[in-house]
CSV table of C-alpha atoms and ligand atoms in Angstrom, one decimal:
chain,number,residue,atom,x,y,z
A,18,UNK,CA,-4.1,10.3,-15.3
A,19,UNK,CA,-0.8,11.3,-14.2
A,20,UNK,CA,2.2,9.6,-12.1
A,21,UNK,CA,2.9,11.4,-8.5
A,22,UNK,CA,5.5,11.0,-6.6
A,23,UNK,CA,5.6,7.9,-4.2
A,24,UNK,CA,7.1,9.2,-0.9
A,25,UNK,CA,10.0,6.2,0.6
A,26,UNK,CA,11.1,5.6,4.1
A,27,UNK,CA,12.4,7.6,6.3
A,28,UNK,CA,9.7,10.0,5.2
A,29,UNK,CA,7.6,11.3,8.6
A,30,UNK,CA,4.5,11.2,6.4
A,31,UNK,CA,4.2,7.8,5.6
A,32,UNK,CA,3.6,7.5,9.5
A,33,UNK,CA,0.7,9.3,9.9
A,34,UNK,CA,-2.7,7.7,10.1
A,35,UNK,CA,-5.0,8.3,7.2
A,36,UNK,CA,-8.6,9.9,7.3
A,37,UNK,CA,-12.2,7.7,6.3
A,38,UNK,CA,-13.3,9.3,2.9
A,39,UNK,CA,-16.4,10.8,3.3
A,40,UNK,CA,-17.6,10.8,-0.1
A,41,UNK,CA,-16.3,8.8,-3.5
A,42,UNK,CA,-16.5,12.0,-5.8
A,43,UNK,CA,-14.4,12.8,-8.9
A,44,UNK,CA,-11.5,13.9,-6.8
A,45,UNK,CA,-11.4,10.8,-5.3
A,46,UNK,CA,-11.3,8.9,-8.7
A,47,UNK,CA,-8.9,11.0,-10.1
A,48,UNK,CA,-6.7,10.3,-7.1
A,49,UNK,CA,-7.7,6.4,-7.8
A,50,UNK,CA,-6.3,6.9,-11.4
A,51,UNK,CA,-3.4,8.4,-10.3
A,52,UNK,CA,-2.3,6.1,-8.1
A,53,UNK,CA,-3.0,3.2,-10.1
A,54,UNK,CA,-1.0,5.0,-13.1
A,55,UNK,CA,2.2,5.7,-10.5
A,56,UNK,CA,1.8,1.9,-9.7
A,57,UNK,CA,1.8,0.5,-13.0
A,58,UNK,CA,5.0,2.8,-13.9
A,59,UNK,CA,7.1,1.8,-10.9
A,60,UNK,CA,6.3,-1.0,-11.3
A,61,UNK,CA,4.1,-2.8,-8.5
A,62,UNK,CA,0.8,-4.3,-7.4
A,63,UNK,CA,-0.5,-2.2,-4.6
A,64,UNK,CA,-0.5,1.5,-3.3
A,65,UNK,CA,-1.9,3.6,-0.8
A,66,UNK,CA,-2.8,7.1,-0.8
A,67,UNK,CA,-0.4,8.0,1.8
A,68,UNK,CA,2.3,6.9,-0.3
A,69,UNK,CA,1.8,9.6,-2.9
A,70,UNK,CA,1.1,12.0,-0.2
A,71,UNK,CA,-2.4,12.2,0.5
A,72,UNK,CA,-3.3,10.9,4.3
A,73,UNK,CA,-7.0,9.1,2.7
A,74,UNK,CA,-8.0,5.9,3.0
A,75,UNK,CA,-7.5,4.7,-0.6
A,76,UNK,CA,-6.2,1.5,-2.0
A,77,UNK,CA,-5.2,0.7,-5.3
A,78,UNK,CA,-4.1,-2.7,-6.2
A,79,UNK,CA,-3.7,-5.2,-9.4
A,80,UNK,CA,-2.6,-8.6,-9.0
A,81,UNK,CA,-2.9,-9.4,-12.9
A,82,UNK,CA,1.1,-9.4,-14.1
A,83,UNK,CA,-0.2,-9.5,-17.7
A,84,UNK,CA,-1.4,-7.5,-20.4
A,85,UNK,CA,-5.2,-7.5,-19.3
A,86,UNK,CA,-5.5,-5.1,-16.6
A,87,UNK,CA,-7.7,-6.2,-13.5
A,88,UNK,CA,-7.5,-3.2,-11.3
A,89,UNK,CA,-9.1,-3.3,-7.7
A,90,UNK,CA,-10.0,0.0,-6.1
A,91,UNK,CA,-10.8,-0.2,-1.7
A,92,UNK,CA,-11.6,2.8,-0.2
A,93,UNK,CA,-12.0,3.1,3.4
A,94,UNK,CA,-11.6,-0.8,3.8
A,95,UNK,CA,-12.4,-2.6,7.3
A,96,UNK,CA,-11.6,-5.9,8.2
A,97,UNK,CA,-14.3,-7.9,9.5
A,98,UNK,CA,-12.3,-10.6,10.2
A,99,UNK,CA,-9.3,-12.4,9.9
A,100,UNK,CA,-8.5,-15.9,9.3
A,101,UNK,CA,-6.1,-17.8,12.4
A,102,UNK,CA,-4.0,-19.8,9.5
A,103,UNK,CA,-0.7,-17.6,8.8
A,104,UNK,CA,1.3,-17.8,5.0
A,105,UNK,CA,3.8,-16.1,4.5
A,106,UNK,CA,5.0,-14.2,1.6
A,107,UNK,CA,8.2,-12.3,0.8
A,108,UNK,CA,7.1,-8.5,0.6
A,109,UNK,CA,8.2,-5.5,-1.1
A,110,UNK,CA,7.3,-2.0,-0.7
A,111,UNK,CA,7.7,1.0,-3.2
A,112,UNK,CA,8.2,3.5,-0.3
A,113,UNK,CA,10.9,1.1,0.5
A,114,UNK,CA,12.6,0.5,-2.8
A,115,UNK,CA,15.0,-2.1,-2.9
A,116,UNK,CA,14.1,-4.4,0.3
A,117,UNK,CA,12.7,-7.5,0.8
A,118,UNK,CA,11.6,-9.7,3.5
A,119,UNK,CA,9.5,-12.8,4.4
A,120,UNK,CA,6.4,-11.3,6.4
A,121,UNK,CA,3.8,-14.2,8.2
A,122,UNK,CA,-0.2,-12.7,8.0
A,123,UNK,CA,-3.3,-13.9,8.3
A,124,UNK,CA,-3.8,-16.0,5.2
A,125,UNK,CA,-7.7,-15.2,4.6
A,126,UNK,CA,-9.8,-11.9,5.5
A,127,UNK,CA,-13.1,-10.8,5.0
A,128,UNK,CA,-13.5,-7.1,4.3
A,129,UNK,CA,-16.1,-4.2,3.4
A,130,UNK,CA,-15.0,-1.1,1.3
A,131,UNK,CA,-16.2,1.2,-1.0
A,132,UNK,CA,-15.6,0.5,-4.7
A,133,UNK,CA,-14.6,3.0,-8.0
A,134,UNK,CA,-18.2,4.5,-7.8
A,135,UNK,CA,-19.0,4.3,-3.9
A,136,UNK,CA,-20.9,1.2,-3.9
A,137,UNK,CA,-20.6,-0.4,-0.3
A,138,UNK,CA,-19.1,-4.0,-1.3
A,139,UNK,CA,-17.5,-7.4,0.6
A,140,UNK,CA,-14.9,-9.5,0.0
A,141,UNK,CA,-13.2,-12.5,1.0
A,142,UNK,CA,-9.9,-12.3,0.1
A,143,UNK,CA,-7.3,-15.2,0.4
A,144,UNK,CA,-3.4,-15.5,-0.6
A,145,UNK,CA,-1.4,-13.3,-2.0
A,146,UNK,CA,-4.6,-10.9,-2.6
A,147,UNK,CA,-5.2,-10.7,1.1
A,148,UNK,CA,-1.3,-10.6,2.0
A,149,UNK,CA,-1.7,-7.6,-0.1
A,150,UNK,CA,-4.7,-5.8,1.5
A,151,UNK,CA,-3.4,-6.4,4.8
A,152,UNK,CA,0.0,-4.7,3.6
A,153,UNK,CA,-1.9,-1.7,1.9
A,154,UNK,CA,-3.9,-1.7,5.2
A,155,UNK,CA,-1.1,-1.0,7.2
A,156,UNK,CA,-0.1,1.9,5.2
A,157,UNK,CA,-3.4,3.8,6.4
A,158,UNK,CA,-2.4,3.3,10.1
A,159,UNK,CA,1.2,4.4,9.2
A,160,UNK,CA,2.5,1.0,9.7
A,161,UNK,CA,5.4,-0.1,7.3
A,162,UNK,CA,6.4,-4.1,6.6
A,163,UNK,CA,9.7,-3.5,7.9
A,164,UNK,CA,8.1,-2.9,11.8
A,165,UNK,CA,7.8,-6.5,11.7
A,166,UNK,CA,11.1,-7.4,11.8
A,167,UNK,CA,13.4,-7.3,14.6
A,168,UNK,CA,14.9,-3.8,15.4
A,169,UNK,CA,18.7,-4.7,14.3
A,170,UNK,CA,17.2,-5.4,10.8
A,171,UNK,CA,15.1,-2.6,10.6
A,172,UNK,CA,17.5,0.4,11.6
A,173,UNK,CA,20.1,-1.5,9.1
A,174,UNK,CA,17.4,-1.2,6.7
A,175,UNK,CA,16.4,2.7,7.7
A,176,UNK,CA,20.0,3.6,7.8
A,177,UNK,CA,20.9,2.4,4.2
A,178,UNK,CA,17.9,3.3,2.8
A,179,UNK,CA,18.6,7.4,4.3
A,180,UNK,CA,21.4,7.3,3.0
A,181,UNK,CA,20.9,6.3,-0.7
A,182,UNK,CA,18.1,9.5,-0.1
A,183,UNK,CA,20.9,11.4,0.9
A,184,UNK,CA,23.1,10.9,-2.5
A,185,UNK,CA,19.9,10.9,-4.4
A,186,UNK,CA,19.3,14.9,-3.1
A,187,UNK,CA,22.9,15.8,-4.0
A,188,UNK,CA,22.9,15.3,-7.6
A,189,UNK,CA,19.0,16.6,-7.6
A,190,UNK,CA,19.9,20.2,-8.8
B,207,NI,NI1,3.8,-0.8,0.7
């Protein structure tokens, strides 16, 4: 297992829309460990593929803040549907390190994915586990949290957000 690099906004990648798997082989469970490795380390509780570079429809996610790890692996993961109650969480991103806003979903869905070894599963998700899956969802369609808010606050948030990149890449040498 090793940690990649998680791509942050602006990045042009993070917009692109992922690909279906076609097959969970090894090199799909090794990208599974990765990404649940770079999670862990940043820290946080749910990644997509696209955020470490790699346009597949992979989720990683692991809602257990404690020592006993309970990871949850979605691949290709369709929503069947979605409940008509909204909550409302305060989300984070790590492609958008440092920002933090409240975000109204659909409190319940129902979905089908593939699991760890391919196995063609269902789940009904509800609270912050389905907040979650609907936010790692949106990463596969290149969607970010912060296209939810109004456009003032998302160009403030773009425009400090480039700039810290930009300091960051002058003292990289
Ligand atoms: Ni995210």
């Amino acid at each position: 297992m090793k940690i990649r690099k998680i791509l942050t906004e602006p990045d042009p990648f993070l917009r692109q829309v992922s690909h279906e798997v076609t097959k969970v082989d090894d090199t799909i469970r090794e990208l599974m460990d990765d990404m649940l490795e770079t999670m862990y380390a940043a820290p946080g509780i749910g990644l997509a593929a696209i955020q470490v570079g790699v346009p597949k429809r992979v989720i990683v996610i692991d809602l257990s803040r404690e020592e006993k790890k309970t990871p949850l692996y979605f691949v290709n993961p369709k929503i069947i549907i979605k409940s008509k109650n909204i909550s409302t969480y305060e989300e984070g991103c790590l492609s958008v390190p440092g920002q933090f806003a409240e975000i109204d979903r659909p409190d319940q869905c129902h979905i089908t994915y593939l699991d760890y070894n391919g196995q063609k599963k269902e789940l009904k998700a509800e609270g912050l586990l389905a907040t979650c899956i609907q936010h790692e969802m949106d990463h596969l369609e290149g969607i970010l949290f912060i296209d939810y808010l109004s456009k003032l606050k998302k160009n403030f948030i773009v425009k400090k957000l480039s700039k810290q990149k930009k300091v960051l890449e002058r003292i990289v040498v």
